[in-house]
Amino acid sequence: MYRIHSEALGQILNATCKEEYESIKTAYQTDFIFNDKDSTDLSIYMPVLNVSKAITLNPEGFVCIAGERKNMKEFENYDGYKKELSLLYPVPLGVTIENGINRVHVKTKKRKFTAQIGMRGNQQAIRVNASKKILWGWVEYTTAYYWKYTPNGPVQFGKEVKSGHDIMILGNPFPNGAKLYMWTRGTGEENCGIMTVQL
């Protein structure tokens, strides 16, 4: 599934006109979810929220478990995908709302990035989305993530993570009331956003 996703994304990034993008979209329409609400968002989304499932899927959404064929494709449209995604990241109890939001949001002329904290079982997780501008719209991409506590805190480095996926935080590194500054390789530290987490 990831191989096909990478191939499709590569074709989109190399498209030279909107017509070429539309033909790619048509070719992969049954494999991935395209944003049908915002024509400037050219990203392609996995039809499942569980990353471990996405790895095992074939393009038709089927896996074989104990000899039984099951369809693990959860979503057919962008609205359903985004609705379920938002339910995973409600404003958690104990999070201080700063400037009306509980997430980082950074936008430059060529890059934009959001991060929102949530929980996966008893572990903290940060859902990250990074997009870059191409000819006529925005497309998600894989990048490295960085963060630090308060302005004088040490920088912590994240690994390369696909946009739309989670960074799992082992243990509980965020102290109560800490300000967490996050940015990507593309947005740069000078454009970092701030969110206040209180756990």
Short mmCIF file of C-alpha atoms in Angstrom, two decimals:
data_model
loop_
_atom_site.label_atom_id
_atom_site.label_comp_id
_atom_site.label_asym_id
_atom_site.label_seq_id
_atom_site.Cartn_x
_atom_site.Cartn_y
_atom_site.Cartn_z
CA MET A 1 0.00 0.00 0.00
CA TYR A 2 2.82 2.40 0.87
CA ARG A 3 4.65 1.54 -2.35
CA ILE A 4 1.57 2.34 -4.44
CA HIS A 5 0.96 5.49 -2.38
CA SER A 6 4.54 6.63 -3.01
CA GLU A 7 4.22 5.92 -6.73
CA ALA A 8 0.97 7.89 -6.98
CA LEU A 9 2.39 10.80 -4.97
CA GLY A 10 5.48 10.83 -7.17
CA GLN A 11 3.30 11.11 -10.27
CA ILE A 12 1.37 13.99 -8.70
CA LEU A 13 4.56 15.84 -7.80
CA ASN A 14 5.83 15.43 -11.36
CA ALA A 15 2.58 16.49 -13.03
CA THR A 16 3.04 19.55 -15.21
CA CYS A 17 -0.59 20.64 -15.53
CA LYS A 18 -3.94 20.26 -13.82
CA GLU A 19 -5.23 17.95 -16.57
CA GLU A 20 -2.37 15.56 -15.91
CA TYR A 21 -3.18 15.65 -12.18
CA GLU A 22 -6.84 14.87 -12.90
CA SER A 23 -5.86 11.83 -14.97
CA ILE A 24 -3.68 10.56 -12.09
CA LYS A 25 -6.53 11.17 -9.67
CA THR A 26 -8.88 9.14 -11.88
CA ALA A 27 -6.38 6.28 -12.07
CA TYR A 28 -6.08 6.04 -8.27
CA GLN A 29 -9.62 7.06 -7.29
CA THR A 30 -10.53 3.59 -6.00
CA ASP A 31 -7.27 3.17 -4.03
CA PHE A 32 -7.01 6.41 -2.08
CA ILE A 33 -9.15 9.27 -0.76
CA PHE A 34 -8.82 12.58 -2.56
CA ASN A 35 -9.96 15.89 -1.12
CA ASP A 36 -13.14 16.71 -3.02
CA LYS A 37 -13.84 19.84 -0.92
CA ASP A 38 -10.69 21.87 -1.58
CA SER A 39 -9.23 21.84 -5.09
CA THR A 40 -5.93 23.26 -3.82
CA ASP A 41 -5.32 20.21 -1.59
CA LEU A 42 -3.77 17.66 -3.95
CA SER A 43 -2.83 15.15 -1.25
CA ILE A 44 -3.86 11.51 -1.31
CA TYR A 45 -5.06 9.86 1.88
CA MET A 46 -5.01 6.25 3.05
CA PRO A 47 -8.52 4.77 3.39
CA VAL A 48 -7.77 3.72 7.00
CA LEU A 49 -6.72 5.61 10.13
CA ASN A 50 -4.83 2.70 11.69
CA VAL A 51 -1.30 2.82 10.27
CA SER A 52 -0.64 -0.87 11.00
CA LYS A 53 -3.68 -1.78 8.89
CA ALA A 54 -2.61 0.53 6.08
CA ILE A 55 0.67 -1.34 5.79
CA THR A 56 -1.08 -4.69 5.24
CA LEU A 57 -3.75 -3.56 2.79
CA ASN A 58 -3.71 -4.19 -0.90
CA PRO A 59 -5.25 -1.43 -3.08
CA GLU A 60 -8.67 -3.09 -2.92
CA GLY A 61 -8.62 -2.95 0.89
CA PHE A 62 -8.44 -6.69 1.50
CA VAL A 63 -6.29 -8.64 3.94
CA CYS A 64 -6.23 -12.33 4.79
CA ILE A 65 -6.56 -13.19 8.50
CA ALA A 66 -6.54 -16.87 9.53
CA GLY A 67 -7.58 -17.83 6.02
CA GLU A 68 -10.51 -15.40 6.00
CA ARG A 69 -10.60 -12.54 3.52
CA LYS A 70 -11.62 -9.23 5.11
CA ASN A 71 -12.06 -5.74 3.79
CA MET A 72 -10.21 -3.29 6.04
CA LYS A 73 -10.94 -0.17 3.99
CA GLU A 74 -12.85 2.11 6.35
CA PHE A 75 -13.60 5.19 4.27
CA GLU A 76 -14.79 6.00 0.78
CA ASN A 77 -14.87 9.78 0.94
CA TYR A 78 -12.96 12.71 2.35
CA ASP A 79 -15.75 13.91 4.66
CA GLY A 80 -15.93 10.58 6.48
CA TYR A 81 -12.17 10.37 6.81
CA LYS A 82 -11.79 13.85 8.27
CA LYS A 83 -14.77 13.41 10.62
CA GLU A 84 -13.30 10.24 12.14
CA LEU A 85 -9.88 11.83 12.31
CA SER A 86 -11.24 14.80 14.27
CA LEU A 87 -12.86 12.42 16.77
CA LEU A 88 -9.43 10.99 17.56
CA TYR A 89 -8.14 14.43 18.49
CA PRO A 90 -10.79 16.23 20.52
CA VAL A 91 -9.61 18.93 22.91
CA PRO A 92 -8.32 16.63 25.69
CA LEU A 93 -9.09 17.20 29.34
CA GLY A 94 -6.24 19.05 30.98
CA VAL A 95 -5.10 20.87 27.84
CA THR A 96 -4.95 24.63 28.18
CA ILE A 97 -6.40 26.37 25.15
CA GLU A 98 -4.08 29.10 23.90
CA ASN A 99 -5.31 31.59 21.31
CA GLY A 100 -8.45 29.51 20.79
CA ILE A 101 -6.66 26.38 19.50
CA ASN A 102 -4.87 23.41 21.03
CA ARG A 103 -2.57 22.75 18.12
CA VAL A 104 0.45 24.17 16.36
CA HIS A 105 -0.18 25.77 12.98
CA VAL A 106 2.59 27.24 10.84
CA LYS A 107 2.29 28.53 7.29
CA THR A 108 4.90 30.05 4.99
CA LYS A 109 4.68 30.75 1.25
CA LYS A 110 5.84 27.24 0.33
CA ARG A 111 5.15 25.14 3.45
CA LYS A 112 2.39 24.62 5.98
CA PHE A 113 2.30 22.43 9.05
CA THR A 114 -0.07 21.48 11.85
CA ALA A 115 0.36 19.27 14.90
CA GLN A 116 -2.20 18.23 17.48
CA ILE A 117 -1.64 16.23 20.62
CA GLY A 118 -3.73 13.22 21.58
CA MET A 119 -3.41 9.88 23.34
CA ARG A 120 -2.87 6.37 22.01
CA GLY A 121 -3.68 4.14 24.97
CA ASN A 122 -1.47 5.47 27.76
CA GLN A 123 1.04 7.10 25.42
CA GLN A 124 1.09 10.62 24.09
CA ALA A 125 0.88 10.93 20.33
CA ILE A 126 1.19 13.96 18.08
CA ARG A 127 -0.70 13.83 14.78
CA VAL A 128 1.35 15.77 12.23
CA ASN A 129 0.46 17.17 8.81
CA ALA A 130 2.99 18.86 6.56
CA SER A 131 2.28 20.19 3.07
CA LYS A 132 4.33 21.89 0.40
CA LYS A 133 3.21 24.09 -2.47
CA ILE A 134 3.52 22.79 -6.01
CA LEU A 135 2.27 24.28 -9.27
CA TRP A 136 -1.39 24.90 -8.44
CA GLY A 137 -1.98 23.51 -4.96
CA TRP A 138 -0.68 21.84 -1.82
CA VAL A 139 0.46 18.25 -1.39
CA GLU A 140 1.39 16.34 1.78
CA TYR A 141 4.95 15.15 2.16
CA THR A 142 7.29 13.28 4.49
CA THR A 143 9.52 15.46 6.62
CA ALA A 144 11.46 15.57 9.88
CA TYR A 145 9.92 17.18 12.97
CA TYR A 146 11.54 19.11 15.80
CA TRP A 147 10.31 20.45 19.10
CA LYS A 148 11.51 22.03 22.34
CA TYR A 149 10.05 23.16 25.66
CA THR A 150 9.73 26.90 26.19
CA PRO A 151 12.18 29.22 24.42
CA ASN A 152 15.26 28.02 26.33
CA GLY A 153 14.56 24.30 26.26
CA PRO A 154 16.77 21.81 24.44
CA VAL A 155 15.75 20.93 20.88
CA GLN A 156 14.45 17.39 20.41
CA PHE A 157 14.61 15.78 16.99
CA GLY A 158 11.92 13.61 15.50
CA LYS A 159 12.45 11.12 12.71
CA GLU A 160 11.11 11.33 9.17
CA VAL A 161 7.34 10.88 9.44
CA LYS A 162 4.70 10.77 6.73
CA SER A 163 2.18 13.57 6.88
CA GLY A 164 -1.10 12.42 8.41
CA HIS A 165 0.59 10.01 10.80
CA ASP A 166 1.47 10.01 14.49
CA ILE A 167 4.69 10.67 16.38
CA MET A 168 4.52 8.40 19.42
CA ILE A 169 6.01 9.94 22.56
CA LEU A 170 7.40 7.33 24.95
CA GLY A 171 6.73 7.94 28.61
CA ASN A 172 5.47 11.38 29.61
CA PRO A 173 8.06 13.96 28.53
CA PHE A 174 5.75 16.97 28.65
CA PRO A 175 5.68 18.52 32.13
CA ASN A 176 2.51 20.20 33.35
CA GLY A 177 1.88 23.51 31.66
CA ALA A 178 4.91 23.22 29.37
CA LYS A 179 4.93 25.24 26.18
CA LEU A 180 5.87 23.01 23.29
CA TYR A 181 7.32 24.70 20.20
CA MET A 182 7.15 22.57 17.05
CA TRP A 183 8.40 23.00 13.50
CA THR A 184 9.53 20.99 10.48
CA ARG A 185 12.60 20.99 8.31
CA GLY A 186 10.55 22.89 5.72
CA THR A 187 9.07 25.61 7.96
CA GLY A 188 12.17 26.29 10.04
CA GLU A 189 12.48 27.09 13.73
CA GLU A 190 11.99 30.80 13.09
CA ASN A 191 8.40 30.01 11.99
CA CYS A 192 7.56 27.62 14.83
CA GLY A 193 4.14 27.66 16.46
CA ILE A 194 3.29 27.20 20.10
CA MET A 195 0.82 24.99 21.92
CA THR A 196 0.44 24.66 25.67
CA VAL A 197 -0.09 21.14 26.96
CA GLN A 198 -0.99 20.29 30.51
CA LEU A 199 -1.01 16.60 31.35
#
